[in-house]
Tab-separated table of C-alpha atoms in Angstrom:
chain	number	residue	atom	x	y	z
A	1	UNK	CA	83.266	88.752	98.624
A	2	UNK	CA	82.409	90.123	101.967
A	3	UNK	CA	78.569	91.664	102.988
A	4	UNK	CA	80.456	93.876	104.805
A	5	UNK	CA	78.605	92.182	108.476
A	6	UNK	CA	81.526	90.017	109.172
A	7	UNK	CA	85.336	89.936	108.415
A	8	UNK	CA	87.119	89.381	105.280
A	9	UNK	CA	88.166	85.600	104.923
A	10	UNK	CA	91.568	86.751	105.035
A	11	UNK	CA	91.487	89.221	107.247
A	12	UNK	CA	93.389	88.544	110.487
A	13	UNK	CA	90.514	90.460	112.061
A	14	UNK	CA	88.562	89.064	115.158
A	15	UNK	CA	84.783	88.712	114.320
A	16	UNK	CA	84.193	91.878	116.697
A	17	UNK	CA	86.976	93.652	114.559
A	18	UNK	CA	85.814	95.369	111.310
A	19	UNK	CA	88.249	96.659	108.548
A	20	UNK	CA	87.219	99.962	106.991
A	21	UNK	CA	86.411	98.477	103.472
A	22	UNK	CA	84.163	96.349	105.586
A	23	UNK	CA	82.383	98.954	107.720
A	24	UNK	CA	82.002	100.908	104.733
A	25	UNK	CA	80.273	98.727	102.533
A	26	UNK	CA	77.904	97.599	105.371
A	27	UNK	CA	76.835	101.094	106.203
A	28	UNK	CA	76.721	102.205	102.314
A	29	UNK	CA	79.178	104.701	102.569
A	30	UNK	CA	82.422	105.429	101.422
A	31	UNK	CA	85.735	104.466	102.934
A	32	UNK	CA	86.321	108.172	102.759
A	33	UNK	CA	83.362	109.225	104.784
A	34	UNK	CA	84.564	107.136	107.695
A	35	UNK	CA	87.983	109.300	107.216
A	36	UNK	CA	86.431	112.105	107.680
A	37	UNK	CA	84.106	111.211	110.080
A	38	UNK	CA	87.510	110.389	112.018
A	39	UNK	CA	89.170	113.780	111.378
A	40	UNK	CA	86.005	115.140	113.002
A	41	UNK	CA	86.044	113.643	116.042
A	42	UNK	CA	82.883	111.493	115.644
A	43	UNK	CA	84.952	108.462	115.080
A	44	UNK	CA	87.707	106.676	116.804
A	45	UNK	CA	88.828	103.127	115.782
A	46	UNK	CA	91.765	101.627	117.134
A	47	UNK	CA	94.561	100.537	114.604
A	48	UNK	CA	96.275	97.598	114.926
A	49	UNK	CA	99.318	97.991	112.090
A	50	UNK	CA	98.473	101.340	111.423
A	51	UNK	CA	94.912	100.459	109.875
A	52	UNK	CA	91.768	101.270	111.425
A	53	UNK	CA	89.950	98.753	113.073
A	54	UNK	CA	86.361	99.122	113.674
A	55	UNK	CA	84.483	97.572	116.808
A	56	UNK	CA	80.893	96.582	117.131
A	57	UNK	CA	80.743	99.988	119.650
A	58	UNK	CA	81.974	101.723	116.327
A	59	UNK	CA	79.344	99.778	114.617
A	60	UNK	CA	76.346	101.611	116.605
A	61	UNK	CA	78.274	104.466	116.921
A	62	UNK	CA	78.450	104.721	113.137
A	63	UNK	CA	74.409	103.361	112.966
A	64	UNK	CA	74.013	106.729	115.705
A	65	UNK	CA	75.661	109.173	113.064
A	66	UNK	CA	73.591	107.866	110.014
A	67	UNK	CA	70.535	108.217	112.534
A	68	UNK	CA	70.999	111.601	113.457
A	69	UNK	CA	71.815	112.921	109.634
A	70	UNK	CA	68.302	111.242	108.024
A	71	UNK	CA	65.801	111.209	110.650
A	72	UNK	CA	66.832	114.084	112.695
A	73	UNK	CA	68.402	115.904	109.919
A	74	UNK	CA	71.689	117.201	111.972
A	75	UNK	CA	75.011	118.533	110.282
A	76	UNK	CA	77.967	116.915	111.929
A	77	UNK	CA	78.861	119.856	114.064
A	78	UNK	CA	75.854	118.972	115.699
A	79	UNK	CA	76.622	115.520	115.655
A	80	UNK	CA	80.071	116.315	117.104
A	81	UNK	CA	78.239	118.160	119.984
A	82	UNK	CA	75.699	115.434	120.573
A	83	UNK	CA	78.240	112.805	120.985
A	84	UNK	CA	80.788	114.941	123.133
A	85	UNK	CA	77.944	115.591	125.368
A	86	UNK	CA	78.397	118.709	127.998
A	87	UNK	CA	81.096	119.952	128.489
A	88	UNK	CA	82.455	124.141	129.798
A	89	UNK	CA	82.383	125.390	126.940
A	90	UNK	CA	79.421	123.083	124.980
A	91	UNK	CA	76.078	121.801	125.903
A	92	UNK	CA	74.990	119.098	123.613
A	93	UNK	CA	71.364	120.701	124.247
A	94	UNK	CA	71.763	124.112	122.486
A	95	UNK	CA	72.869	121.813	119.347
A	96	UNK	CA	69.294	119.836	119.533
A	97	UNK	CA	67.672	122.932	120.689
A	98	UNK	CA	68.899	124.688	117.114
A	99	UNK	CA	67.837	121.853	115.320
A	100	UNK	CA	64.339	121.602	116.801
A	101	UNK	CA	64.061	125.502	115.789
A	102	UNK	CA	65.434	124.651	112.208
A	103	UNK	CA	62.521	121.388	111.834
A	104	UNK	CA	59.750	123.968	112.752
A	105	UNK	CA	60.957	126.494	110.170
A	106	UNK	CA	60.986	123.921	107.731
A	107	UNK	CA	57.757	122.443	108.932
A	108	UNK	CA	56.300	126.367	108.433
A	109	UNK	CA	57.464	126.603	105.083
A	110	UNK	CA	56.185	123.354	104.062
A	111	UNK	CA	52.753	124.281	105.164
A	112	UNK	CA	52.761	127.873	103.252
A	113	UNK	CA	54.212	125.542	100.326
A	114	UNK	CA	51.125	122.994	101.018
A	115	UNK	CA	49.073	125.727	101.187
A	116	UNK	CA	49.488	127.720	98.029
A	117	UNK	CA	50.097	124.368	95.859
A	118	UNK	CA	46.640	123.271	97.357
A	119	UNK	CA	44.835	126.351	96.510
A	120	UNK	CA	46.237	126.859	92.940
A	121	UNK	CA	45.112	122.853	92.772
A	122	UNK	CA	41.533	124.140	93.841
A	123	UNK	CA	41.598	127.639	92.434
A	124	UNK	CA	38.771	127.297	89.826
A	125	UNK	CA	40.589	129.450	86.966
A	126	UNK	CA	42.131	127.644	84.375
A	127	UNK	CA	44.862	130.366	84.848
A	128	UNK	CA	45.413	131.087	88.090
A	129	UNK	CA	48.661	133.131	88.064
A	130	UNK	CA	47.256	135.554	85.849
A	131	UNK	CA	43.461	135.648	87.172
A	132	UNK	CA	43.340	134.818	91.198
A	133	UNK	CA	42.586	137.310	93.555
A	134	UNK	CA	43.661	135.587	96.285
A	135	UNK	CA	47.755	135.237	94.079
A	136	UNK	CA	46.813	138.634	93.408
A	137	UNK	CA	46.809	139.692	96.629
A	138	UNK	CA	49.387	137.829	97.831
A	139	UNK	CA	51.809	138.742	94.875
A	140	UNK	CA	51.097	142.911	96.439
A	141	UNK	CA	51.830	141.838	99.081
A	142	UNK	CA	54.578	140.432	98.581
A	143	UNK	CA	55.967	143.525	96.649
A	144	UNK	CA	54.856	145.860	99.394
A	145	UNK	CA	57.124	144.099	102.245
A	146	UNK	CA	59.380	141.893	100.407
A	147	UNK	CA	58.216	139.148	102.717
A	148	UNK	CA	56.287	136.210	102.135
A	149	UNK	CA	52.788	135.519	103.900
A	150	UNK	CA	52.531	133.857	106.894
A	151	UNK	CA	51.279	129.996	106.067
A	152	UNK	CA	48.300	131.322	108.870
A	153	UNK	CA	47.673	133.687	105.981
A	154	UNK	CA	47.281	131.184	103.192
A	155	UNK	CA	43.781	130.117	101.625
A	156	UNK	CA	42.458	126.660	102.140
A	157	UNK	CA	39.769	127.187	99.764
């Protein structure tokens, strides 16, 4: 059985040259994925026979994609602008300049979220949904405008 980091014993393959089965299992995805990573654009092994053949450049191109979705959280249309660079009609910098905007709204709703699981934590009623002022207040709010609090605006009794 192959780990997936070098060819198949029987595959004709060169040990630069990665079948898709391969590639797949090494980056713990499915052979499907790498399709569709392909009809994308992201993605563009040669075929030798009419089957894909991955390179090590498709290797850390592939390691670049997985990068980009977990630690910088980007959809693949961002991806696909990343990796096509500048172009007319595209700047690969209004794709990271969304996603920066996107992290910091996240990053302010985690910190209202922080904030009001923190104070009902600390909030000395044993009920405090039915007996905080500071929910209480927050809750009229909240009916007045139909918006939430800014997490400025949330208690860190």
């Amino acid at each position: 059985m192959s780990t997936g980091t070098e060819p198949s014993p029987a595959s004709p393959l060169s040990p630069s040259a990665y079948g898709i089965g391969d590639v797949a299992a090494r980056f713990g995805v499915a052979v499907s994925t790498l399709r569709w990573w392909e009809h994308c654009g992201l993605l563009t092994p040669a075929r030798t026979s009419g089957r894909r053949v991955y390179g090590d450049a498709d290797l850390r191109r592939i390691a670049l994609i997985q990068l980009l979705q977990r630690a910088a959280m980007m959809s693949l249309p961002e991806i696909a602008a990343l990796l096509a660079g500048s172009s007319a009609d595209q700047d690969w910098r209004t794709a990271v300049h969304s996603r920066v905007a996107e992290c910091e709204d996240q990053i302010a709703r985690l910190t209202a979220a922080r904030g009001y699981l923190t104070h009902l934590l600390d909030c000395p009623s044993d009920h405090p949904t039915d007996r905080c002022p500071y929910l209480a207040a927050e809750i009229d709010a909240y009916l007045a405008t139909g918006r939430l609090s800014a997490p400025s605006n949330v208690a860190e009794d």
